[in-house]
XYZ file of C-alpha atoms in Angstrom:
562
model
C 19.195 -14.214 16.334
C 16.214 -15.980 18.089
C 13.976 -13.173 18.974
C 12.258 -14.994 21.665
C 15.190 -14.917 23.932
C 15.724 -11.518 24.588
C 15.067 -10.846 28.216
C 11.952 -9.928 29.557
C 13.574 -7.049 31.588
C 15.284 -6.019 28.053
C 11.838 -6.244 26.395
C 10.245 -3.878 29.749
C 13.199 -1.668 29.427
C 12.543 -1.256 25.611
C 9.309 -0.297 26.231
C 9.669 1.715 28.917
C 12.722 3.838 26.536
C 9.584 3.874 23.610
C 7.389 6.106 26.217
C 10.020 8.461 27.116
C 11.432 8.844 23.966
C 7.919 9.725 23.133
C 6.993 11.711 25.630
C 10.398 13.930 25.441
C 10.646 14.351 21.871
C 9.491 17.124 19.789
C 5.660 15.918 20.066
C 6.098 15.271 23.605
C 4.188 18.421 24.610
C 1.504 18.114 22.489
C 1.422 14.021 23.778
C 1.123 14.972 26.983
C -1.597 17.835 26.860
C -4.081 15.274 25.264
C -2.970 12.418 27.847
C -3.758 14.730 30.572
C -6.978 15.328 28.647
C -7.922 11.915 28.530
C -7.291 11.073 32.238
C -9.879 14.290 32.539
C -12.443 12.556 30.232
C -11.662 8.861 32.678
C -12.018 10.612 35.282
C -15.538 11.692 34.642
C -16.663 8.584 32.936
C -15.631 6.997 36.661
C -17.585 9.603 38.139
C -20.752 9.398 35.965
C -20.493 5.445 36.353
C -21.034 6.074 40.281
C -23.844 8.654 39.574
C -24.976 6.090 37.311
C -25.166 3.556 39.860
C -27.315 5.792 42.360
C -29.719 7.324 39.840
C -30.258 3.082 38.711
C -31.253 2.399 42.072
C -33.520 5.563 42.816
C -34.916 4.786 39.113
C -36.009 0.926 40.031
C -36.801 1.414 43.963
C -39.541 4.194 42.429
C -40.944 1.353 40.151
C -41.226 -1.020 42.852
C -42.851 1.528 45.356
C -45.094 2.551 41.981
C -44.251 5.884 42.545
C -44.634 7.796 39.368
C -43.736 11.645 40.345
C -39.969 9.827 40.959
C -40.327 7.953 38.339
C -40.180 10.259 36.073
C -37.713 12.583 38.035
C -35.381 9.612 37.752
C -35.801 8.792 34.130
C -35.078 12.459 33.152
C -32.318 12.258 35.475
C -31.375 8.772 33.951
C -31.040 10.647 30.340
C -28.851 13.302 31.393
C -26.766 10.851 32.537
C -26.252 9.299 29.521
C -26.596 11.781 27.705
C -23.238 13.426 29.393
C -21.591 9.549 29.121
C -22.177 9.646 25.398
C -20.534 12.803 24.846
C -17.320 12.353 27.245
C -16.869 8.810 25.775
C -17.049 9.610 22.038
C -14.658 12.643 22.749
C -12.105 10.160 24.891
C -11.926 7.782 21.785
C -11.603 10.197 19.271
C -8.502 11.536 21.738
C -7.046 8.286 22.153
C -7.136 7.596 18.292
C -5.190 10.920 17.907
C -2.725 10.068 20.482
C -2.403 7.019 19.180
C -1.884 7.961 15.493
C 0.313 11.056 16.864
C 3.000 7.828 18.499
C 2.725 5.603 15.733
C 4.160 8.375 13.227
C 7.034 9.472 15.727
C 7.889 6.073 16.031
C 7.665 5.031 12.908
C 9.532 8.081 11.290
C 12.122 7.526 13.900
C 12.587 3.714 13.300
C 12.285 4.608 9.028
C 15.714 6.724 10.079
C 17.480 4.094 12.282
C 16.688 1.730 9.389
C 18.176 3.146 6.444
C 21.109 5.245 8.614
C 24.425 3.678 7.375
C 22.887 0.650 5.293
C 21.414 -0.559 8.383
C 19.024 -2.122 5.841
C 21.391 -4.083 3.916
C 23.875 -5.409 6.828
C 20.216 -6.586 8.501
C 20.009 -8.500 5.121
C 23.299 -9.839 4.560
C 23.054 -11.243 8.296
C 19.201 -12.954 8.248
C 19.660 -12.203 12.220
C 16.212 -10.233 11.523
C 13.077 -11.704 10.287
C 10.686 -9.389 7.652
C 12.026 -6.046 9.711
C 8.839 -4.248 6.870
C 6.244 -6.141 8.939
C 7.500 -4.967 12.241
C 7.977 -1.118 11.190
C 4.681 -0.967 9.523
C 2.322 -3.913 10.777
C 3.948 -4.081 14.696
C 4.536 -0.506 15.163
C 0.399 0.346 14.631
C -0.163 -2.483 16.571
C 2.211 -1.648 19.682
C 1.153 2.244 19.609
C -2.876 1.667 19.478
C -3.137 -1.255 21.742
C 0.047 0.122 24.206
C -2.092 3.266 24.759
C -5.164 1.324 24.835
C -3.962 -1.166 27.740
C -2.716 2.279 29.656
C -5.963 3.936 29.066
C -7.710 0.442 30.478
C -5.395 0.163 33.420
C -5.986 3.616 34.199
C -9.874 2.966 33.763
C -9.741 0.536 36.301
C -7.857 1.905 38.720
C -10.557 4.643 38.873
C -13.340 2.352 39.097
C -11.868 0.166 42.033
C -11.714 3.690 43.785
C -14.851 4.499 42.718
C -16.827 1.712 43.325
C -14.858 -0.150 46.201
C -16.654 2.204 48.815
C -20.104 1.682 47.053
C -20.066 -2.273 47.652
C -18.613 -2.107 50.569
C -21.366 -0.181 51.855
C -23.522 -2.336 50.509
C -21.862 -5.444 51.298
C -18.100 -5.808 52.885
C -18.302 -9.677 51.890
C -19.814 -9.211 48.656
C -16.716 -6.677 48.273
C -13.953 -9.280 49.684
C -16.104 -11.744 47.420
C -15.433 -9.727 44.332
C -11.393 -9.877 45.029
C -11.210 -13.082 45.907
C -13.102 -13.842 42.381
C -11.113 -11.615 40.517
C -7.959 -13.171 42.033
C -8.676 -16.673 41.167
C -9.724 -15.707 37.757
C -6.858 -13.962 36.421
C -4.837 -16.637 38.410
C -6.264 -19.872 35.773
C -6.569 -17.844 32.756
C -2.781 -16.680 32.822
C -2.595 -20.847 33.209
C -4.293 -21.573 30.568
C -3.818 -19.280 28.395
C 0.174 -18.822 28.472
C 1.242 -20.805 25.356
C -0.680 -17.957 23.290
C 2.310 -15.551 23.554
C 4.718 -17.869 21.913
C 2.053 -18.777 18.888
C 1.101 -15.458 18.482
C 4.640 -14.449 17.635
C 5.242 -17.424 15.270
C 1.569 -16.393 13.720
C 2.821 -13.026 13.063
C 6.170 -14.220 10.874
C 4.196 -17.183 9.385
C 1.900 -14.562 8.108
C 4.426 -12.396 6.391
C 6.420 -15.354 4.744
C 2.749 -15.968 3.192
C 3.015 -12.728 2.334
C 6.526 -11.990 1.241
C 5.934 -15.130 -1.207
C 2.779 -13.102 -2.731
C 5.101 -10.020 -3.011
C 7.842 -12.121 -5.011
C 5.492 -13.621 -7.604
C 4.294 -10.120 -8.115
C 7.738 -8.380 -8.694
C 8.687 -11.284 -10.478
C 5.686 -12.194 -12.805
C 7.349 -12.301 -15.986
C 10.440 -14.357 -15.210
C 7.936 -16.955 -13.502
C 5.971 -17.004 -16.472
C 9.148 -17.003 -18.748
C 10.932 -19.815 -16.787
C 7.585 -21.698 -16.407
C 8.058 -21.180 -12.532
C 4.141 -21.809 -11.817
C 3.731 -24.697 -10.286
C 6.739 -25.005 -7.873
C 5.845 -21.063 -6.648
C 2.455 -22.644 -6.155
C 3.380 -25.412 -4.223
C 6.010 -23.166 -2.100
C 3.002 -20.467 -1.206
C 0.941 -23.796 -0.376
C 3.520 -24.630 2.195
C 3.595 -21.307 3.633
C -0.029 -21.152 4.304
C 0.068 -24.719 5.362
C 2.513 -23.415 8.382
C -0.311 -20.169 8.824
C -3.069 -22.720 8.706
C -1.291 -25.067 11.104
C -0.018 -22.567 13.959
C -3.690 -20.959 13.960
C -5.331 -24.236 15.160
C -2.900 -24.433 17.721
C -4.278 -20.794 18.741
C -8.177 -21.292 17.916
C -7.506 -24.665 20.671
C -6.137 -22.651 23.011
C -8.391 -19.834 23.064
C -11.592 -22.551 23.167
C -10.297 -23.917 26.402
C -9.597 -19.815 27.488
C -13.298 -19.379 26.405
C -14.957 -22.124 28.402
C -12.929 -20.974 31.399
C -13.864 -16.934 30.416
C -17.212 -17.318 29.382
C -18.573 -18.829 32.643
C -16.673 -16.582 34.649
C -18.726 -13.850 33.192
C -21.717 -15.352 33.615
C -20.996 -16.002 36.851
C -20.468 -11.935 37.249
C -24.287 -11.491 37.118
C -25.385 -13.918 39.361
C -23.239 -14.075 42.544
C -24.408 -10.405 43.489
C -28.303 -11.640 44.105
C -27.274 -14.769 45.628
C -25.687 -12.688 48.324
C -28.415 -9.282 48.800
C -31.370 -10.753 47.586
C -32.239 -12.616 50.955
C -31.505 -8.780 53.032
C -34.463 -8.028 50.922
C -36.247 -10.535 51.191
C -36.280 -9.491 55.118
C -36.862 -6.016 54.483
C -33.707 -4.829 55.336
C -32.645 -3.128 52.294
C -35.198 -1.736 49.069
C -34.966 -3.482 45.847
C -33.272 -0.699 44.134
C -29.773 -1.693 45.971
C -29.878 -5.739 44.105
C -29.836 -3.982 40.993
C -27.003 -1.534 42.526
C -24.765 -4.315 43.784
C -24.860 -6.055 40.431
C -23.599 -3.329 38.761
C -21.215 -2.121 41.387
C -20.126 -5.756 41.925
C -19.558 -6.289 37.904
C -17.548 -2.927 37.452
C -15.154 -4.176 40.509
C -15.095 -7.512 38.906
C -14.396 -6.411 35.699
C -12.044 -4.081 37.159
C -10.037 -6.436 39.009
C -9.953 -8.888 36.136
C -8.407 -7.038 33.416
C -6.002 -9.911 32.438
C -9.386 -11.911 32.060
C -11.228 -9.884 29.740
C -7.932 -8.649 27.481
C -6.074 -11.872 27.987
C -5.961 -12.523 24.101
C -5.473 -9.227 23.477
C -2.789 -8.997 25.604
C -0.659 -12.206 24.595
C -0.984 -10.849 20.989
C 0.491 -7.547 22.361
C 3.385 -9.338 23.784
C 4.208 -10.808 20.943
C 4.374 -7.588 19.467
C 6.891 -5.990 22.078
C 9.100 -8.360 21.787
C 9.131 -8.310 17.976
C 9.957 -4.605 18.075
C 12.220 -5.140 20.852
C 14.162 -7.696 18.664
C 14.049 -5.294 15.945
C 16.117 -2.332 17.800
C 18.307 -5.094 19.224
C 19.093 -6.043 15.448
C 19.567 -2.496 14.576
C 21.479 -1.083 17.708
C 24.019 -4.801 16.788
C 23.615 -3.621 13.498
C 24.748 -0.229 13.331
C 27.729 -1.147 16.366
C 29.091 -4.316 14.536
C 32.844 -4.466 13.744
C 33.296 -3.532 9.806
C 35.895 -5.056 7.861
C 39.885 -4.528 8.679
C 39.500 -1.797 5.508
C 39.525 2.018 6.215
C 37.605 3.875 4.733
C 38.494 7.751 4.206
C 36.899 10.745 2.527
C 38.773 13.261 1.153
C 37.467 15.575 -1.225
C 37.555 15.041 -4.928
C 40.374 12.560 -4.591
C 39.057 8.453 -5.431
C 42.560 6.145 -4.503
C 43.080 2.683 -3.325
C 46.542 2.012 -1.082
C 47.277 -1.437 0.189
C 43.779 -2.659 -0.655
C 42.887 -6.250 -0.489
C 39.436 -8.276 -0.983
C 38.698 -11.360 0.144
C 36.077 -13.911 -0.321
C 33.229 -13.973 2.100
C 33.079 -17.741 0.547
C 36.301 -19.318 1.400
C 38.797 -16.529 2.130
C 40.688 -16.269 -0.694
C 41.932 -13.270 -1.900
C 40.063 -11.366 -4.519
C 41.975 -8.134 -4.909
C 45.866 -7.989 -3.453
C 47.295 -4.901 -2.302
C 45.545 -2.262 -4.873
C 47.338 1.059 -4.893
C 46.413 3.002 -7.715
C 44.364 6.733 -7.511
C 42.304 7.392 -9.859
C 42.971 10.959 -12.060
C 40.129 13.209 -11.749
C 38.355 13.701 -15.679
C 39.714 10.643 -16.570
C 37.928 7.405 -18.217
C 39.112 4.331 -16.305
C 38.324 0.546 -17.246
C 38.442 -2.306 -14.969
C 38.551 -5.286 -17.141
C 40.051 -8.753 -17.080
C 39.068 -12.209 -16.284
C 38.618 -12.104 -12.802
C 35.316 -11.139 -12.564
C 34.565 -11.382 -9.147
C 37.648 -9.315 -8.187
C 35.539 -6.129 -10.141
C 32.654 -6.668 -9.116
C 34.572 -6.729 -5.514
C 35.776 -3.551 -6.093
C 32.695 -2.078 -6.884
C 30.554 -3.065 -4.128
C 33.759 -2.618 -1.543
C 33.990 0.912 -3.325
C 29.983 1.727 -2.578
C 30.727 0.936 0.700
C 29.673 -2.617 0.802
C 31.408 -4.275 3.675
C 34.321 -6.972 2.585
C 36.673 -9.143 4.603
C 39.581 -7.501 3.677
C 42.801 -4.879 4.658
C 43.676 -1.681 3.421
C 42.126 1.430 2.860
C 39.704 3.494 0.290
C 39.627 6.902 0.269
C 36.760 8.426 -2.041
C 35.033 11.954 -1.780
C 31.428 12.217 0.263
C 28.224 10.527 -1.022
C 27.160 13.595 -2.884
C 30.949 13.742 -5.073
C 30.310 10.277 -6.550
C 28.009 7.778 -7.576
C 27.190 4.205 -8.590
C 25.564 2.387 -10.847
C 24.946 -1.110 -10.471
C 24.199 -3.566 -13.612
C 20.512 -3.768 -12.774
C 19.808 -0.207 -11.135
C 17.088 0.719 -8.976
C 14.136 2.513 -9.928
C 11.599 3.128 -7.444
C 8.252 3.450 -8.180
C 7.813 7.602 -8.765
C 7.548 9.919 -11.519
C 10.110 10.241 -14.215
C 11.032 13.878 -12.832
C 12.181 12.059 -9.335
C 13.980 9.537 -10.589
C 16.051 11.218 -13.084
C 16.451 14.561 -10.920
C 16.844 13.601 -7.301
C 19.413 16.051 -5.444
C 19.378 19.630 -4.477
C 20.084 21.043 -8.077
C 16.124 19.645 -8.743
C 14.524 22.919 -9.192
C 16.686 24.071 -11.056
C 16.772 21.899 -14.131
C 13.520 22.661 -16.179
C 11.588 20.158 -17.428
C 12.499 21.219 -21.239
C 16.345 20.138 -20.237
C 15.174 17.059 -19.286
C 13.070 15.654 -21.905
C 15.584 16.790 -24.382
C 18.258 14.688 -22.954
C 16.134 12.419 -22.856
C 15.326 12.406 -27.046
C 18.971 12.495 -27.484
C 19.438 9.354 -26.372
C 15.860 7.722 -27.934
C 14.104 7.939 -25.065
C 11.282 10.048 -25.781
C 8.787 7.604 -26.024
C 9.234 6.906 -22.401
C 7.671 9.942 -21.518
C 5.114 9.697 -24.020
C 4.426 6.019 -22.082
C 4.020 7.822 -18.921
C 2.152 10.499 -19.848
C 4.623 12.947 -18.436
C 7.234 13.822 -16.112
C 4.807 13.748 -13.096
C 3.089 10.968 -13.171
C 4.175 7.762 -10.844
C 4.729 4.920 -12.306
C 6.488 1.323 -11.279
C 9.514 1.548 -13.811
C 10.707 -2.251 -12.991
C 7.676 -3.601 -14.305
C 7.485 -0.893 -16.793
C 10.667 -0.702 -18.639
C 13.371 -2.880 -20.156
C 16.982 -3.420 -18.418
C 18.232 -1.360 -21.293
C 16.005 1.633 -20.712
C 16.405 1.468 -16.730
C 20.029 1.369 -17.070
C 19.241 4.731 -19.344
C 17.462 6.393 -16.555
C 19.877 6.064 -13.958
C 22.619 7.004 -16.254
C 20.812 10.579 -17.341
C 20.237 11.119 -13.240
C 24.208 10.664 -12.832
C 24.428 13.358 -15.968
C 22.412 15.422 -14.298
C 23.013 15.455 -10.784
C 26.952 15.773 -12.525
C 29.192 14.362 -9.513
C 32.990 14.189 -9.705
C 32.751 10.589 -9.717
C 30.697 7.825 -11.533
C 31.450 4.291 -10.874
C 29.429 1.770 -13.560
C 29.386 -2.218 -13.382
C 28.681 -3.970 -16.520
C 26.275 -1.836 -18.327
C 28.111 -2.195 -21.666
C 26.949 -5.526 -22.852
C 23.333 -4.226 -22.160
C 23.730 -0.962 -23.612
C 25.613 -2.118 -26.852
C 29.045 -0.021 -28.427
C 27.716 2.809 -29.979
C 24.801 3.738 -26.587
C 27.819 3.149 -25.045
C 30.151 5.698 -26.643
C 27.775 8.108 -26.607
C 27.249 7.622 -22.645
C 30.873 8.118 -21.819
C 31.354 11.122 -24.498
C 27.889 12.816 -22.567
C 29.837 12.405 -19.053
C 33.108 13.362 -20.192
C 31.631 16.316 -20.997
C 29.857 17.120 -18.024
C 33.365 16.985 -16.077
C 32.914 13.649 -14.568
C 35.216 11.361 -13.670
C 34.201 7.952 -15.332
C 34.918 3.892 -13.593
C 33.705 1.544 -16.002
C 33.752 -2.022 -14.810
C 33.020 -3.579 -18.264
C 32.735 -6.920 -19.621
C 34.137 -5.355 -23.006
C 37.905 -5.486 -23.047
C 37.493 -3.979 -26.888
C 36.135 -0.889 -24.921
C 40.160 -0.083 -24.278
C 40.155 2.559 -26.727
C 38.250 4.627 -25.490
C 39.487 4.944 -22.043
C 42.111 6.949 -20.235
C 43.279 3.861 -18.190
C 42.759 0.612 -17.599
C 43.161 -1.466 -14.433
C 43.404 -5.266 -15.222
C 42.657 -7.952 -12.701
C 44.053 -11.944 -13.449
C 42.344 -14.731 -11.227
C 44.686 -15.014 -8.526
C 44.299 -11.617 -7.631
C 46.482 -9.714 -9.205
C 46.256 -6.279 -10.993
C 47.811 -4.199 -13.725
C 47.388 -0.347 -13.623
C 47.953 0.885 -17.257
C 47.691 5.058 -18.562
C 47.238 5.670 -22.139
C 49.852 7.652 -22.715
C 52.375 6.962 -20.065
């Protein structure tokens, strides 16, 4: 999906639905008290601005009339002043840091949920309609919370300062006032101009910068097969090429920001000037006292800078565009995601019951079928193989089975997600402590830890706890341990967390016979219904029954016994 063509009124309505989502939810309360705050805290920054601006003018008229009994009645007054604007402002950003910090955790909690809700996650993957979705939950989501609240707090900010100081340059000035609009105007008008390509290269900057990144992250996870296969120099020349494309799209932006800059930084300077070009000759007659030049130039800069928002935040803000519209791709990819048509094949829980009727698998590659027209059920405590040459027609079932989603007719019924598990050839171990991976459902406090690391010695693990120093210390266990031992783990976490159901692919050739026995013996035991998708066939013996699948599809359903 190209992310840049989602509609602009999509993109407003998606963040428009962020803010109310916000604001209603169960923080929404709490959101709103400290937003009301902080318009409280603007609104007396505003107010202290314009007090500013009078006690500024009394302060330099008394220098110019040498009048030191004002003087000094205006300094002290000058101090209080900013005294008061020191206190409200540090207490307004320490507010809007909260607020900010309070959003980016609903959001983020909320779009952690949408994410991994019913393998949202993997079908994002499997489709590549969704570019590094990790940058834009973590990176994007700060990004859109802090600066969103920031460009409200702004706009708000200006708003009170054109109604603040509007009727203090106008008295001063009406055409120094229509002056400042006109200014304004014009200046927001050539820097949108100018500056408009930024949005686009901002975006690509952002993806640019975590392909750079993603490429770091592989050679990490995968430092020993690099080093293994030799892999150094083409990973080097691949990262090379990925900062190439960083290093490339950021001149584009540093050029278009230098020509924003020239435009920008006179404009500014510009700001200070104009005022005196206009009042100074009304003193210069005696109509007005010098303390009013030095109050139009600060009255006429606030409006100015006022008015010209866009100006002063333009880079700010095409980076924050680029943002919404990477978030608002995200939720589109999700919301497709999570609506998409699944396969023709049913899927049905019953409890304690694992059957296949009418089942058939094809190829995602050219359509062929895989698996024809399975109807077998599985008996509960038994120990099933799935063998044969047709490798990709088990490995089919398992994934279709784990509720992978196949091309395909039929239907699978298997109990919920607690009543059976899988275990994949190379399993996944997060990084945690031993006690979490090996104990991770509802029955965890009440296995001890004694339990544990005895199962553990039974099967020659023991020295993995002595490695960790522990049960409750985190460690990575990909980069710690051997296939072998991770495929040891997850099987004493199925033991333990003792489902009706346990559905293995191609552990035995890691494992070795005798592990292997001794795996299926410890299950059997524990009342658990055993699917072994072996590469093994002389494993027959000590199975139940076999299913056996030939390369055109085609299965045989044998019971020992029968």
């Amino acid at each position: 999906m190209d992310t840049q063509q989602i509609p602009f009124k999509v993109t407003a309505a998606r963040f428009v639905r962020a803010v109310r989502i916000f604001m209603t939810s169960e923080v929404g309360r709490q959101a709103r008290m400290m937003f009301a705050g902080l318009v409280a805290l603007f609104l007396a920054l505003s107010s202290l601005n314009v007090v500013n601006s009078y006690v500024g003018r009394n302060f330099m008229t008394a220098i110019a009339n040498r009048e030191m009994a004002e003087f000094i009645r205006q300094a002290i007054f000058y101090i209080g002043v900013f005294a008061a604007f020191t206190v409200v402002a540090v207490v307004a950003r320490f507010t809007e840091e909260r607020l900010a910090l309070l959003w980016r955790e609903f959001l983020t909690r909320r779009a952690i949920n949408l994410y991994l809700t019913d393998g949202t996650y993997y079908h994002l993957g499997v489709s590549g309609q969704l570019t590094y979705p990790d940058q834009r939950i973590a990176e994007d989501m700060r990004a859109f919370t802090v600066t969103t609240l920031s460009f409200i707090l702004m706009v708000l900010n200006s708003g009170l300062t054109i109604v603040a100081f509007s009727g203090v340059l106008w008295s001063i000035s009406p055409l120094l006032f229509v002056v400042a609009i006109m200014y304004a105007a014009c200046g927001s008008y050539l820097t949108i101009a100018l500056g408009r390509p930024l949005i686009k290269l901002n975006y690509d900057q952002l993806d640019k910068e975590a392909s750079f990144r993603s490429g770091l992250i592989q050679v990490r996870e995968n430092a020993e097969s690099i080093m293994l296969a030799r892999y150094e120099e083409p990973q080097a020349l691949r990262l090379s090429q990925r900062l190439e494309e960083v290093v490339a799209n950021f001149r584009k932006i540093t050029a278009i920001n230098r020509n924003v800059g020239f435009f920008t930084t006179g404009y500014n300077w510009l700001i200070q000037i104009i005022p005196a070009l206009l009042i100074a000759p009304a003193y210069m007659r005696g109509d007005i006292d010098f303390g009013v030049i030095t109050q139009s130039g600060a009255a006429f800069a606030m409006l100015v800078g006022a008015f010209s928002l866009i100006i002063t935040q333009f880079q700010s803000l095409s980076s924050f565009a680029a943002v919404v519209a990477r978030l608002s791709s995200l939720m589109e990819a999700i919301e497709q995601a999570q609506r998409s048509v699944r396969s023709g094949i049913e899927i049905v829980e019953e409890e304690g019951r694992l059957a296949y009727e009418q089942l058939t698998l094809l190829s995602s590659a050219d359509g062929h079928p895989l698996v024809k027209e399975l109807s077998i059920s599985i008996p509960a405590g038994a120990r099933v193989l799935i063998t044969g040459s047709a490798e990709a027609a088990r490995v089919a079932l398992f994934r279709a089975t784990a509720g992978v989603s196949f091309n395909g007719s039929g239907r699978i019924v298997h109990p919920g997600s607690g009543e059976i598990l899988f275990l994949p050839q190379r399993p996944y171990l997060p990084a945690s402590t031993l006690r979490q991976i090996l104990v991770r459902n509802e029955r965890a406090d009440e296995i001890p830890d004694e339990h544990i690391i005895q199962l553990l010695r039974e099967l020659n693990l023991g020295q993995i706890v002595e490695q960790a120093g522990g049960l409750h210390v985190e460690k990575d266990w990909e980069m710690l341990l051997s296939l072998e031992a991770q495929q040891l783990l997850a099987l004493v976490n199925i033991h333990l967390a003792a489902p009706r159901f346990a559905f293995l692919d191609r552990i035995d050739t890691t494992l070795g016979p005798e592990r292997f026995h001794k795996i299926m013996r410890m299950l059997s035991e524990n009342s658990i219904t055993v699917i072994n998708n072996a590469e093994t066939v002389a494993l027959r013996d000590c199975h139940d029954a076999v299913l056996e699948f030939g390369e055109d599809g085609g299965w045989t359903w044998t019971v020992k016994g029968a």
